[in-house]
Amino acid sequence: MIDQYEQWIKGLPLPQGILKNNQFEGRKSLLEFGVPRKNQEPWRLTDLNKMKNLFKMPLASGKINSKNLPPKPKDTTRLILENIELKTISLPKSVRILTEKEIGQYLKNSNDEISNTENWSMAINNACSNNIIALKINDNDQCNFEIVIPSQIKHLSSTRILLIIGKKAKLNLLQIAMGSNQSAISNLIEIHLNEGSEVNHGFIGIGKNDD
């Protein structure tokens, strides 16, 4: 599996976009960490034979499966992570898009965390994600978000989210991961809270057979 693992990493698409440096660092870390092993505590109860399938998957791209969603709740902003362009989405006034400089500052801290802890799950997301949803909830404001993470049959979908919660701000967040047959999802979400801020975070995973 080691040869397949290394070939898969080296065969990933060329790094690009705002996460270009993170992709380079993530792939470097994966090669240094090697394949997860049973004698490592985080993987002790994992069936590592299933990891072989992951190292055969190309990255998902383009419009993927996000059909049959129920109506979104009232007063809730729904983001479907399909090559999303935040500039084309109507965000509530309580939310703003982080600047590239702000994103860079937070990403540097994340890279340091990966290097210091040998976090394989974070490294694979770093290696594969080429875009990031980066938002800040303004001080003293409140908003409701529903973030849908779609998947693609026999592909790996890699998504990354960065949320900064301002002072005394409140966020109600629901993430919905929609699995497909023989698919994999890597989702990394970072939530930074400030003084007096509050987050209610829910997660729903939905699997289905697309045969």
PDB file of C-alpha atoms in Angstrom:
ATOM      1  CA  MET A   1       0.000   0.000   0.000  1.00  0.00           C
ATOM      2  CA  ILE A   2       2.975   2.314   0.562  1.00  0.00           C
ATOM      3  CA  ASP A   3       3.823   2.512  -3.156  1.00  0.00           C
ATOM      4  CA  GLN A   4       0.162   3.173  -4.028  1.00  0.00           C
ATOM      5  CA  TYR A   5       0.020   5.842  -1.323  1.00  0.00           C
ATOM      6  CA  GLU A   6       3.071   7.701  -2.609  1.00  0.00           C
ATOM      7  CA  GLN A   7       1.926   7.454  -6.236  1.00  0.00           C
ATOM      8  CA  TRP A   8      -1.486   8.860  -5.291  1.00  0.00           C
ATOM      9  CA  ILE A   9       0.071  11.852  -3.516  1.00  0.00           C
ATOM     10  CA  LYS A  10       2.432  12.586  -6.402  1.00  0.00           C
ATOM     11  CA  GLY A  11      -0.444  12.234  -8.884  1.00  0.00           C
ATOM     12  CA  LEU A  12      -2.638  14.916  -7.251  1.00  0.00           C
ATOM     13  CA  PRO A  13      -3.423  17.980  -9.421  1.00  0.00           C
ATOM     14  CA  LEU A  14      -0.869  20.778  -9.426  1.00  0.00           C
ATOM     15  CA  PRO A  15      -1.318  23.123  -6.432  1.00  0.00           C
ATOM     16  CA  GLN A  16      -3.254  26.273  -7.262  1.00  0.00           C
ATOM     17  CA  GLY A  17      -5.319  29.078  -5.806  1.00  0.00           C
ATOM     18  CA  ILE A  18      -5.214  30.716  -2.407  1.00  0.00           C
ATOM     19  CA  LEU A  19      -4.346  27.371  -0.766  1.00  0.00           C
ATOM     20  CA  LYS A  20      -1.444  26.642  -3.102  1.00  0.00           C
ATOM     21  CA  ASN A  21       1.214  26.766  -0.370  1.00  0.00           C
ATOM     22  CA  ASN A  22      -0.965  24.683   1.938  1.00  0.00           C
ATOM     23  CA  GLN A  23      -1.279  22.020  -0.744  1.00  0.00           C
ATOM     24  CA  PHE A  24       2.496  21.834  -1.073  1.00  0.00           C
ATOM     25  CA  GLU A  25       2.901  21.618   2.714  1.00  0.00           C
ATOM     26  CA  GLY A  26       0.137  19.029   3.081  1.00  0.00           C
ATOM     27  CA  ARG A  27       1.658  16.731   0.472  1.00  0.00           C
ATOM     28  CA  LYS A  28       5.078  17.093   2.021  1.00  0.00           C
ATOM     29  CA  SER A  29       3.622  16.196   5.421  1.00  0.00           C
ATOM     30  CA  LEU A  30       1.795  13.135   4.046  1.00  0.00           C
ATOM     31  CA  LEU A  31       5.003  11.797   2.545  1.00  0.00           C
ATOM     32  CA  GLU A  32       6.830  12.389   5.824  1.00  0.00           C
ATOM     33  CA  PHE A  33       4.090  10.850   7.993  1.00  0.00           C
ATOM     34  CA  GLY A  34       3.640   7.781   5.787  1.00  0.00           C
ATOM     35  CA  VAL A  35       0.601   5.490   5.724  1.00  0.00           C
ATOM     36  CA  PRO A  36      -1.414   5.362   8.983  1.00  0.00           C
ATOM     37  CA  ARG A  37      -0.485   2.349  11.130  1.00  0.00           C
ATOM     38  CA  LYS A  38      -2.365   0.253  13.675  1.00  0.00           C
ATOM     39  CA  ASN A  39       0.195   0.986  16.383  1.00  0.00           C
ATOM     40  CA  GLN A  40      -0.728   4.682  16.223  1.00  0.00           C
ATOM     41  CA  GLU A  41      -3.417   5.565  18.763  1.00  0.00           C
ATOM     42  CA  PRO A  42      -5.689   7.593  16.396  1.00  0.00           C
ATOM     43  CA  TRP A  43      -5.876   4.607  14.005  1.00  0.00           C
ATOM     44  CA  ARG A  44      -5.997   1.734  16.497  1.00  0.00           C
ATOM     45  CA  LEU A  45      -9.698   0.958  15.866  1.00  0.00           C
ATOM     46  CA  THR A  46      -9.745   1.816  12.152  1.00  0.00           C
ATOM     47  CA  ASP A  47      -9.956  -0.785   9.370  1.00  0.00           C
ATOM     48  CA  LEU A  48      -6.886   0.365   7.467  1.00  0.00           C
ATOM     49  CA  ASN A  49      -7.598  -2.038   4.585  1.00  0.00           C
ATOM     50  CA  LYS A  50     -10.345   0.370   3.517  1.00  0.00           C
ATOM     51  CA  MET A  51      -7.719   3.094   3.177  1.00  0.00           C
ATOM     52  CA  LYS A  52      -6.543   1.374  -0.003  1.00  0.00           C
ATOM     53  CA  ASN A  53      -9.707   2.550  -1.752  1.00  0.00           C
ATOM     54  CA  LEU A  54      -8.953   6.170  -0.830  1.00  0.00           C
ATOM     55  CA  PHE A  55      -5.602   6.006  -2.593  1.00  0.00           C
ATOM     56  CA  LYS A  56      -7.329   5.093  -5.857  1.00  0.00           C
ATOM     57  CA  MET A  57      -9.710   8.066  -5.856  1.00  0.00           C
ATOM     58  CA  PRO A  58      -9.278  11.194  -7.959  1.00  0.00           C
ATOM     59  CA  LEU A  59     -10.374  14.508  -6.476  1.00  0.00           C
ATOM     60  CA  ALA A  60     -13.962  15.570  -7.101  1.00  0.00           C
ATOM     61  CA  SER A  61     -14.377  18.557  -9.391  1.00  0.00           C
ATOM     62  CA  GLY A  62     -17.161  20.512 -11.045  1.00  0.00           C
ATOM     63  CA  LYS A  63     -20.827  20.302 -10.081  1.00  0.00           C
ATOM     64  CA  ILE A  64     -21.474  17.299  -7.893  1.00  0.00           C
ATOM     65  CA  ASN A  65     -24.391  15.600  -6.173  1.00  0.00           C
ATOM     66  CA  SER A  66     -26.384  17.991  -4.006  1.00  0.00           C
ATOM     67  CA  LYS A  67     -29.902  17.254  -5.234  1.00  0.00           C
ATOM     68  CA  ASN A  68     -32.981  16.428  -3.205  1.00  0.00           C
ATOM     69  CA  LEU A  69     -32.210  18.829  -0.385  1.00  0.00           C
ATOM     70  CA  PRO A  70     -35.148  19.755   1.839  1.00  0.00           C
ATOM     71  CA  PRO A  71     -36.225  23.406   2.011  1.00  0.00           C
ATOM     72  CA  LYS A  72     -33.811  25.413   4.109  1.00  0.00           C
ATOM     73  CA  PRO A  73     -35.059  26.719   7.439  1.00  0.00           C
ATOM     74  CA  LYS A  74     -36.357  30.266   7.647  1.00  0.00           C
ATOM     75  CA  ASP A  75     -33.754  32.985   8.289  1.00  0.00           C
ATOM     76  CA  THR A  76     -30.939  30.572   7.440  1.00  0.00           C
ATOM     77  CA  THR A  77     -28.198  31.010   4.848  1.00  0.00           C
ATOM     78  CA  ARG A  78     -27.412  27.782   2.983  1.00  0.00           C
ATOM     79  CA  LEU A  79     -23.990  27.253   1.409  1.00  0.00           C
ATOM     80  CA  ILE A  80     -23.501  24.261  -0.894  1.00  0.00           C
ATOM     81  CA  LEU A  81     -19.791  23.581  -1.312  1.00  0.00           C
ATOM     82  CA  GLU A  82     -19.637  23.062  -5.075  1.00  0.00           C
ATOM     83  CA  ASN A  83     -16.758  25.203  -6.383  1.00  0.00           C
ATOM     84  CA  ILE A  84     -18.473  27.970  -4.456  1.00  0.00           C
ATOM     85  CA  GLU A  85     -17.844  31.638  -5.209  1.00  0.00           C
ATOM     86  CA  LEU A  86     -18.862  33.652  -2.180  1.00  0.00           C
ATOM     87  CA  LYS A  87     -19.030  36.873  -4.197  1.00  0.00           C
ATOM     88  CA  THR A  88     -22.040  35.469  -6.053  1.00  0.00           C
ATOM     89  CA  ILE A  89     -23.929  34.542  -2.875  1.00  0.00           C
ATOM     90  CA  SER A  90     -26.142  36.853  -0.882  1.00  0.00           C
ATOM     91  CA  LEU A  91     -24.681  36.814   2.619  1.00  0.00           C
ATOM     92  CA  PRO A  92     -26.443  38.370   5.612  1.00  0.00           C
ATOM     93  CA  LYS A  93     -25.252  41.796   6.775  1.00  0.00           C
ATOM     94  CA  SER A  94     -23.915  40.192   9.945  1.00  0.00           C
ATOM     95  CA  VAL A  95     -21.267  38.299   7.931  1.00  0.00           C
ATOM     96  CA  ARG A  96     -18.273  39.418   5.909  1.00  0.00           C
ATOM     97  CA  ILE A  97     -15.744  37.574   3.744  1.00  0.00           C
ATOM     98  CA  LEU A  98     -12.221  37.477   5.183  1.00  0.00           C
ATOM     99  CA  THR A  99      -9.457  39.161   3.183  1.00  0.00           C
ATOM    100  CA  GLU A 100      -6.657  37.094   1.665  1.00  0.00           C
ATOM    101  CA  LYS A 101      -4.253  38.576   4.240  1.00  0.00           C
ATOM    102  CA  GLU A 102      -6.497  37.541   7.142  1.00  0.00           C
ATOM    103  CA  ILE A 103      -6.865  34.042   5.721  1.00  0.00           C
ATOM    104  CA  GLY A 104      -3.089  33.729   5.375  1.00  0.00           C
ATOM    105  CA  GLN A 105      -2.557  34.555   9.053  1.00  0.00           C
ATOM    106  CA  TYR A 106      -4.943  31.845  10.221  1.00  0.00           C
ATOM    107  CA  LEU A 107      -3.635  29.269   7.747  1.00  0.00           C
ATOM    108  CA  LYS A 108      -0.085  29.709   9.012  1.00  0.00           C
ATOM    109  CA  ASN A 109      -1.195  28.708  12.490  1.00  0.00           C
ATOM    110  CA  SER A 110      -2.945  25.625  11.065  1.00  0.00           C
ATOM    111  CA  ASN A 111       0.195  24.540   9.204  1.00  0.00           C
ATOM    112  CA  ASP A 112       2.199  24.826  12.407  1.00  0.00           C
ATOM    113  CA  GLU A 113      -0.379  22.633  14.157  1.00  0.00           C
ATOM    114  CA  ILE A 114      -0.090  19.923  11.492  1.00  0.00           C
ATOM    115  CA  SER A 115       3.708  19.892  11.660  1.00  0.00           C
ATOM    116  CA  ASN A 116       3.820  19.770  15.448  1.00  0.00           C
ATOM    117  CA  THR A 117       1.202  17.046  15.979  1.00  0.00           C
ATOM    118  CA  GLU A 118       1.629  14.866  12.850  1.00  0.00           C
ATOM    119  CA  ASN A 119      -2.103  15.175  12.222  1.00  0.00           C
ATOM    120  CA  TRP A 120      -2.666  12.964   9.159  1.00  0.00           C
ATOM    121  CA  SER A 121      -6.350  13.881   8.726  1.00  0.00           C
ATOM    122  CA  MET A 122      -5.527  17.607   8.636  1.00  0.00           C
ATOM    123  CA  ALA A 123      -2.580  16.970   6.307  1.00  0.00           C
ATOM    124  CA  ILE A 124      -4.705  15.161   3.721  1.00  0.00           C
ATOM    125  CA  ASN A 125      -7.186  18.038   3.699  1.00  0.00           C
ATOM    126  CA  ASN A 126      -4.321  20.496   3.294  1.00  0.00           C
ATOM    127  CA  ALA A 127      -2.960  18.423   0.431  1.00  0.00           C
ATOM    128  CA  CYS A 128      -6.252  18.229  -1.467  1.00  0.00           C
ATOM    129  CA  SER A 129      -8.297  21.395  -0.817  1.00  0.00           C
ATOM    130  CA  ASN A 130      -7.821  24.186  -3.377  1.00  0.00           C
ATOM    131  CA  ASN A 131     -10.403  26.612  -2.000  1.00  0.00           C
ATOM    132  CA  ILE A 132     -11.606  27.844   1.369  1.00  0.00           C
ATOM    133  CA  ILE A 133     -14.813  29.354   2.706  1.00  0.00           C
ATOM    134  CA  ALA A 134     -13.573  32.056   5.100  1.00  0.00           C
ATOM    135  CA  LEU A 135     -16.115  34.226   6.924  1.00  0.00           C
ATOM    136  CA  LYS A 136     -16.411  36.394  10.005  1.00  0.00           C
ATOM    137  CA  ILE A 137     -19.546  36.933  12.053  1.00  0.00           C
ATOM    138  CA  ASN A 138     -19.433  40.589  13.099  1.00  0.00           C
ATOM    139  CA  ASP A 139     -19.264  41.641  16.747  1.00  0.00           C
ATOM    140  CA  ASN A 140     -22.620  41.573  18.592  1.00  0.00           C
ATOM    141  CA  ASP A 141     -24.394  39.962  15.627  1.00  0.00           C
ATOM    142  CA  GLN A 142     -26.148  36.636  15.147  1.00  0.00           C
ATOM    143  CA  CYS A 143     -26.655  34.411  12.105  1.00  0.00           C
ATOM    144  CA  ASN A 144     -27.803  30.937  11.092  1.00  0.00           C
ATOM    145  CA  PHE A 145     -25.811  28.875   8.589  1.00  0.00           C
ATOM    146  CA  GLU A 146     -26.437  25.538   6.915  1.00  0.00           C
ATOM    147  CA  ILE A 147     -23.371  24.215   5.097  1.00  0.00           C
ATOM    148  CA  VAL A 148     -23.945  21.296   2.712  1.00  0.00           C
ATOM    149  CA  ILE A 149     -20.944  19.124   1.793  1.00  0.00           C
ATOM    150  CA  PRO A 150     -21.792  17.106  -1.346  1.00  0.00           C
ATOM    151  CA  SER A 151     -19.876  14.143  -2.734  1.00  0.00           C
ATOM    152  CA  GLN A 152     -19.163  12.480  -6.059  1.00  0.00           C
ATOM    153  CA  ILE A 153     -19.261   8.744  -6.800  1.00  0.00           C
ATOM    154  CA  LYS A 154     -15.795   7.128  -6.584  1.00  0.00           C
ATOM    155  CA  HIS A 155     -14.137  10.494  -5.853  1.00  0.00           C
ATOM    156  CA  LEU A 156     -12.637  12.263  -2.848  1.00  0.00           C
ATOM    157  CA  SER A 157     -14.347  15.566  -2.016  1.00  0.00           C
ATOM    158  CA  SER A 158     -12.096  17.869   0.007  1.00  0.00           C
ATOM    159  CA  THR A 159     -13.506  21.052   1.539  1.00  0.00           C
ATOM    160  CA  ARG A 160     -12.208  23.634   3.995  1.00  0.00           C
ATOM    161  CA  ILE A 161     -14.045  26.208   6.109  1.00  0.00           C
ATOM    162  CA  LEU A 162     -12.754  28.994   8.358  1.00  0.00           C
ATOM    163  CA  LEU A 163     -15.170  30.861  10.621  1.00  0.00           C
ATOM    164  CA  ILE A 164     -14.278  33.727  12.943  1.00  0.00           C
ATOM    165  CA  ILE A 165     -16.905  34.562  15.556  1.00  0.00           C
ATOM    166  CA  GLY A 166     -16.711  38.194  16.675  1.00  0.00           C
ATOM    167  CA  LYS A 167     -17.037  39.440  20.240  1.00  0.00           C
ATOM    168  CA  LYS A 168     -20.461  38.656  21.741  1.00  0.00           C
ATOM    169  CA  ALA A 169     -21.577  37.227  18.391  1.00  0.00           C
ATOM    170  CA  LYS A 170     -23.646  34.054  18.026  1.00  0.00           C
ATOM    171  CA  LEU A 171     -23.627  31.427  15.261  1.00  0.00           C
ATOM    172  CA  ASN A 172     -26.087  28.574  14.785  1.00  0.00           C
ATOM    173  CA  LEU A 173     -24.363  26.183  12.380  1.00  0.00           C
ATOM    174  CA  LEU A 174     -25.519  22.918  10.828  1.00  0.00           C
ATOM    175  CA  GLN A 175     -23.212  20.918   8.551  1.00  0.00           C
ATOM    176  CA  ILE A 176     -24.715  18.238   6.295  1.00  0.00           C
ATOM    177  CA  ALA A 177     -22.352  15.748   4.621  1.00  0.00           C
ATOM    178  CA  MET A 178     -24.030  13.923   1.715  1.00  0.00           C
ATOM    179  CA  GLY A 179     -22.202  10.704   0.898  1.00  0.00           C
ATOM    180  CA  SER A 180     -22.350   8.852  -2.416  1.00  0.00           C
ATOM    181  CA  ASN A 181     -21.490   5.281  -3.366  1.00  0.00           C
ATOM    182  CA  GLN A 182     -17.763   4.523  -2.936  1.00  0.00           C
ATOM    183  CA  SER A 183     -16.993   8.156  -2.180  1.00  0.00           C
ATOM    184  CA  ALA A 184     -14.922   9.866   0.495  1.00  0.00           C
ATOM    185  CA  ILE A 185     -15.205  13.284   2.141  1.00  0.00           C
ATOM    186  CA  SER A 186     -12.463  15.277   3.854  1.00  0.00           C
ATOM    187  CA  ASN A 187     -13.874  18.358   5.546  1.00  0.00           C
ATOM    188  CA  LEU A 188     -11.795  20.615   7.755  1.00  0.00           C
ATOM    189  CA  ILE A 189     -13.582  23.356   9.670  1.00  0.00           C
ATOM    190  CA  GLU A 190     -11.867  25.835  11.965  1.00  0.00           C
ATOM    191  CA  ILE A 191     -13.988  27.979  14.282  1.00  0.00           C
ATOM    192  CA  HIS A 192     -12.298  30.758  16.249  1.00  0.00           C
ATOM    193  CA  LEU A 193     -14.302  32.273  19.117  1.00  0.00           C
ATOM    194  CA  ASN A 194     -13.740  35.681  20.649  1.00  0.00           C
ATOM    195  CA  GLU A 195     -14.751  37.030  24.044  1.00  0.00           C
ATOM    196  CA  GLY A 196     -18.396  36.377  24.817  1.00  0.00           C
ATOM    197  CA  SER A 197     -19.088  34.613  21.497  1.00  0.00           C
ATOM    198  CA  GLU A 198     -21.243  31.487  21.178  1.00  0.00           C
ATOM    199  CA  VAL A 199     -21.574  28.668  18.621  1.00  0.00           C
ATOM    200  CA  ASN A 200     -24.236  25.969  18.397  1.00  0.00           C
ATOM    201  CA  HIS A 201     -22.797  23.376  15.993  1.00  0.00           C
ATOM    202  CA  GLY A 202     -24.633  20.370  14.605  1.00  0.00           C
ATOM    203  CA  PHE A 203     -23.504  17.735  12.085  1.00  0.00           C
ATOM    204  CA  ILE A 204     -25.550  15.280   9.994  1.00  0.00           C
ATOM    205  CA  GLY A 205     -23.995  12.611   7.783  1.00  0.00           C
ATOM    206  CA  ILE A 206     -26.209  11.138   5.035  1.00  0.00           C
ATOM    207  CA  GLY A 207     -25.089   8.093   3.055  1.00  0.00           C
ATOM    208  CA  LYS A 208     -26.739   6.492   0.060  1.00  0.00           C
ATOM    209  CA  ASN A 209     -26.189   3.893  -2.655  1.00  0.00           C
ATOM    210  CA  ASP A 210     -26.199   5.510  -6.102  1.00  0.00           C
ATOM    211  CA  ASP A 211     -26.338   2.252  -8.084  1.00  0.00           C
TER     212      ASP A 211
END
